[in-house]
Amino acid sequence: MPKATLKPRHEQRIARGHLWVYQGNIASIDGDPAPGGEIDVYSSRGDFLGRGYYNPRSQIAVRLLSREAGPIDKEFFAERIRQAQEYRARFVPQASSYRLIYSEGDWLPGLIADRYEDVLVVQLLTLGMDRRRDEIVRAMAETVRPRAIYERSDAQSRRHEGLEPRRGLLWGELPPQPMIIGENGLRFEIDVTEGQKTGYFLDQRENRRRLAPLVPGARVLDAFCHTGSFAIHALRYGAQEVLGVDSSEQAVAMARRNAALNGFAGRARFVAANAFDFLRELDRQGERFDCVILDPPAFAKGKAHVEAARRGYKEVNLRGIKLLRSGGFLVTCSCSHHMTAAMFFELILDAAADARRQLRLVETGSQAKDHPVLAGVPETAYLKCFVFQVF
Ligand code: SAH
């Protein structure tokens, strides 16, 4: 087995649970690890730290798969998948659609699998996982017994690994798209072949339920609504009417169908527009809401973009706050890992100050429990959701 030995004092992060070994952590490599092939990692003192896969082209040279020196084969993946199933059965027992495998959060760095009823949608995001496609698919087919396994490895991040985007059916028979999934007792149309990411944002399941006490009788604005999930939850929890906006025509068309599917067509309106412009226009027209939901895309994709992202988040929060009547509720989210909860909180306070408004923090949320956070891998925590009452 090829062997990577770390520089002195470079093992602490890994001992504390991180799974990534950067090129700069490595003192020497013995043997000739294949790109994507297995490699054992040792501390400078010669202690075995774990087994992972190697990519000479990535800044992250090794991602650990195991703290033991056993084989990385179909049975290894099947066992990890069973453990992931047990975790979901315990923590999201009601969900029929959930993230079954969340990369590092399930000790399977580079692998994501979203379960949409009986269909699995997978993302193989690293060379090491890409090379193991066959074992992974066979392990999933045997362990989960889905109707289909569909690949959506079309994330930009694959480029850092020297991989091209890929999508297509890997196993079984895909039901006609769009298909319908259930969430919190509601029904949503999704398209796993054409939708964003793997088709739906499962990570907001718990935050959508936070709307229940906020919206009875309310007029609600759902900005960055995608397929309307927050808006439709609001209607279920008694909102009088909802207005949704998203820049994607396709998402907005689906949001309209989702409102109809749940019997709310008459109380929902969805508009395809740039949310920044749309919110400014609503303010100019003097429109006011009892609840505003802000769920923009990740403005900070990397550390270098944090300052630009801060301006974007502040701008959108300022606009959202201005649209609230006194006593109304702001549900505001950030899905950028690099935008920390503390930074996000501060910029919302700044936005409120600019708008001469006061905030009361009702609650804070993060990603749903089927997106587990590995304590030693801070990058696994990314979603922030604050609920404020705005005066
Ligand atoms: N709230 C959604 C998820 C939002 S994901 C849910 O619960 O499912 C972010 C969304 O922002 C995407 O649907 C994307 O199409 C949209 N988006 C990105 N930039 C935008 C912009 N400038 N204006 C409006 N929508 C935008």
Short mmCIF file of C-alpha atoms in Angstrom, two decimals, residues 214-357:
data_model
loop_
_atom_site.label_atom_id
_atom_site.label_comp_id
_atom_site.label_asym_id
_atom_site.label_seq_id
_atom_site.Cartn_x
_atom_site.Cartn_y
_atom_site.Cartn_z
CA LEU A 214 -45.13 32.81 12.24
CA VAL A 215 -47.66 32.77 9.44
CA PRO A 216 -51.31 32.19 10.46
CA GLY A 217 -53.28 34.84 8.57
CA ALA A 218 -50.06 36.32 7.19
CA ARG A 219 -49.10 37.86 3.90
CA VAL A 220 -45.79 36.12 3.08
CA LEU A 221 -42.95 36.88 0.69
CA ASP A 222 -40.72 33.94 -0.30
CA ALA A 223 -37.59 35.32 -1.98
CA PHE A 224 -35.36 32.84 -3.82
CA CYS A 225 -38.30 30.45 -3.66
CA HIS A 226 -37.01 27.83 -6.13
CA THR A 227 -39.91 25.36 -6.45
CA GLY A 228 -41.96 27.14 -3.79
CA SER A 229 -41.36 24.90 -0.83
CA PHE A 230 -41.25 27.57 1.91
CA ALA A 231 -44.25 29.36 0.35
CA ILE A 232 -46.34 26.21 0.25
CA HIS A 233 -45.43 25.33 3.83
CA ALA A 234 -46.57 28.84 4.80
CA LEU A 235 -49.95 28.24 3.16
CA ARG A 236 -50.29 24.93 4.97
CA TYR A 237 -49.62 26.73 8.25
CA GLY A 238 -52.37 29.23 7.59
CA ALA A 239 -50.88 32.07 5.55
CA GLN A 240 -53.47 34.24 3.85
CA GLU A 241 -51.45 34.66 0.68
CA VAL A 242 -47.90 34.12 -0.55
CA LEU A 243 -45.77 35.80 -3.17
CA GLY A 244 -42.69 33.91 -4.40
CA VAL A 245 -39.83 35.12 -6.56
CA ASP A 246 -36.98 33.25 -8.23
CA SER A 247 -34.78 34.01 -11.22
CA SER A 248 -35.33 30.55 -12.71
CA GLU A 249 -38.38 30.34 -15.00
CA GLN A 250 -38.29 26.58 -14.69
CA ALA A 251 -38.35 26.70 -10.87
CA VAL A 252 -41.19 29.24 -10.86
CA ALA A 253 -43.28 27.12 -13.24
CA MET A 254 -42.79 24.19 -10.87
CA ALA A 255 -43.66 26.34 -7.85
CA ARG A 256 -47.01 27.19 -9.48
CA ARG A 257 -47.71 23.52 -10.13
CA ASN A 258 -46.70 22.70 -6.54
CA ALA A 259 -49.16 25.24 -5.17
CA ALA A 260 -51.94 23.66 -7.27
CA LEU A 261 -50.85 20.15 -6.29
CA ASN A 262 -51.44 21.02 -2.62
CA GLY A 263 -54.74 22.84 -3.24
CA PHE A 264 -53.42 26.38 -2.74
CA ALA A 265 -53.40 27.74 -6.29
CA GLY A 266 -55.72 30.67 -5.50
CA ARG A 267 -53.54 32.02 -2.66
CA ALA A 268 -50.10 31.77 -4.28
CA ARG A 269 -48.40 33.92 -6.88
CA PHE A 270 -44.93 33.21 -8.26
CA VAL A 271 -42.85 35.58 -10.34
CA ALA A 272 -39.68 34.92 -12.36
CA ALA A 273 -37.38 37.88 -11.66
CA ASN A 274 -34.12 38.97 -10.10
CA ALA A 275 -34.94 39.08 -6.39
CA PHE A 276 -32.76 42.17 -5.74
CA ASP A 277 -34.70 44.22 -8.31
CA PHE A 278 -38.03 42.68 -7.41
CA LEU A 279 -37.72 43.47 -3.68
CA ARG A 280 -36.67 47.05 -4.44
CA GLU A 281 -39.71 47.44 -6.69
CA LEU A 282 -42.06 46.03 -4.02
CA ASP A 283 -40.69 48.59 -1.54
CA ARG A 284 -41.12 51.42 -4.05
CA GLN A 285 -44.76 50.41 -4.46
CA GLY A 286 -45.23 50.44 -0.68
CA GLU A 287 -45.98 46.72 -0.40
CA ARG A 288 -45.65 45.29 3.12
CA PHE A 289 -45.54 41.71 4.45
CA ASP A 290 -46.02 39.90 7.75
CA CYS A 291 -43.28 37.40 6.99
CA VAL A 292 -40.32 37.54 4.59
CA ILE A 293 -38.24 34.47 3.77
CA LEU A 294 -34.77 34.97 2.26
CA ASP A 295 -32.98 31.86 1.01
CA PRO A 296 -30.42 33.04 -1.55
CA PRO A 297 -27.84 30.80 -3.22
CA ALA A 298 -24.32 30.54 -1.74
CA PHE A 299 -22.86 33.98 -2.45
CA ALA A 300 -19.48 32.90 -1.01
CA LYS A 301 -18.22 29.82 -2.82
CA GLY A 302 -14.75 30.26 -1.35
CA LYS A 303 -12.88 32.21 1.32
CA ALA A 304 -11.78 34.79 -1.26
CA HIS A 305 -15.38 35.76 -1.96
CA VAL A 306 -16.50 36.41 1.62
CA GLU A 307 -16.41 40.21 1.37
CA ALA A 308 -18.42 40.31 -1.85
CA ALA A 309 -20.81 37.78 -0.35
CA ARG A 310 -21.21 39.93 2.78
CA ARG A 311 -22.34 42.85 0.62
CA GLY A 312 -24.80 40.63 -1.28
CA TYR A 313 -26.30 39.18 1.91
CA LYS A 314 -26.49 42.59 3.55
CA GLU A 315 -28.22 44.08 0.54
CA VAL A 316 -30.82 41.33 0.35
CA ASN A 317 -31.46 41.41 4.11
CA LEU A 318 -31.83 45.19 4.05
CA ARG A 319 -34.45 44.88 1.33
CA GLY A 320 -36.25 42.09 3.16
CA ILE A 321 -36.32 44.02 6.48
CA LYS A 322 -37.71 47.14 4.79
CA LEU A 323 -40.65 45.13 3.44
CA LEU A 324 -41.76 43.93 6.89
CA ARG A 325 -44.49 45.60 8.86
CA SER A 326 -43.62 46.23 12.51
CA GLY A 327 -43.86 42.96 14.42
CA GLY A 328 -43.41 40.87 11.26
CA PHE A 329 -40.98 37.98 10.92
CA LEU A 330 -37.77 37.65 8.93
CA VAL A 331 -36.63 34.09 8.13
CA THR A 332 -33.16 34.54 6.70
CA CYS A 333 -30.73 31.88 5.52
CA SER A 334 -27.18 31.53 4.28
CA CYS A 335 -25.86 28.30 2.79
CA SER A 336 -22.23 29.46 2.44
CA HIS A 337 -19.89 27.60 4.76
CA HIS A 338 -17.45 30.52 4.56
CA MET A 339 -20.08 32.96 5.85
CA THR A 340 -19.95 32.03 9.53
CA ALA A 341 -23.04 32.28 11.74
CA ALA A 342 -21.38 35.14 13.67
CA MET A 343 -20.59 37.12 10.50
CA PHE A 344 -24.06 36.49 9.14
CA PHE A 345 -25.67 37.65 12.38
CA GLU A 346 -23.57 40.84 12.39
CA LEU A 347 -24.40 41.80 8.82
CA ILE A 348 -28.12 41.36 9.50
CA LEU A 349 -27.76 43.67 12.50
CA ASP A 350 -26.01 46.18 10.22
CA ALA A 351 -28.83 45.91 7.68
CA ALA A 352 -31.42 46.49 10.43
CA ALA A 353 -29.49 49.53 11.65
CA ASP A 354 -29.45 50.97 8.11
CA ALA A 355 -33.21 50.45 7.95
CA ARG A 356 -33.62 51.94 11.48
CA ARG A 357 -35.34 48.77 12.66
#
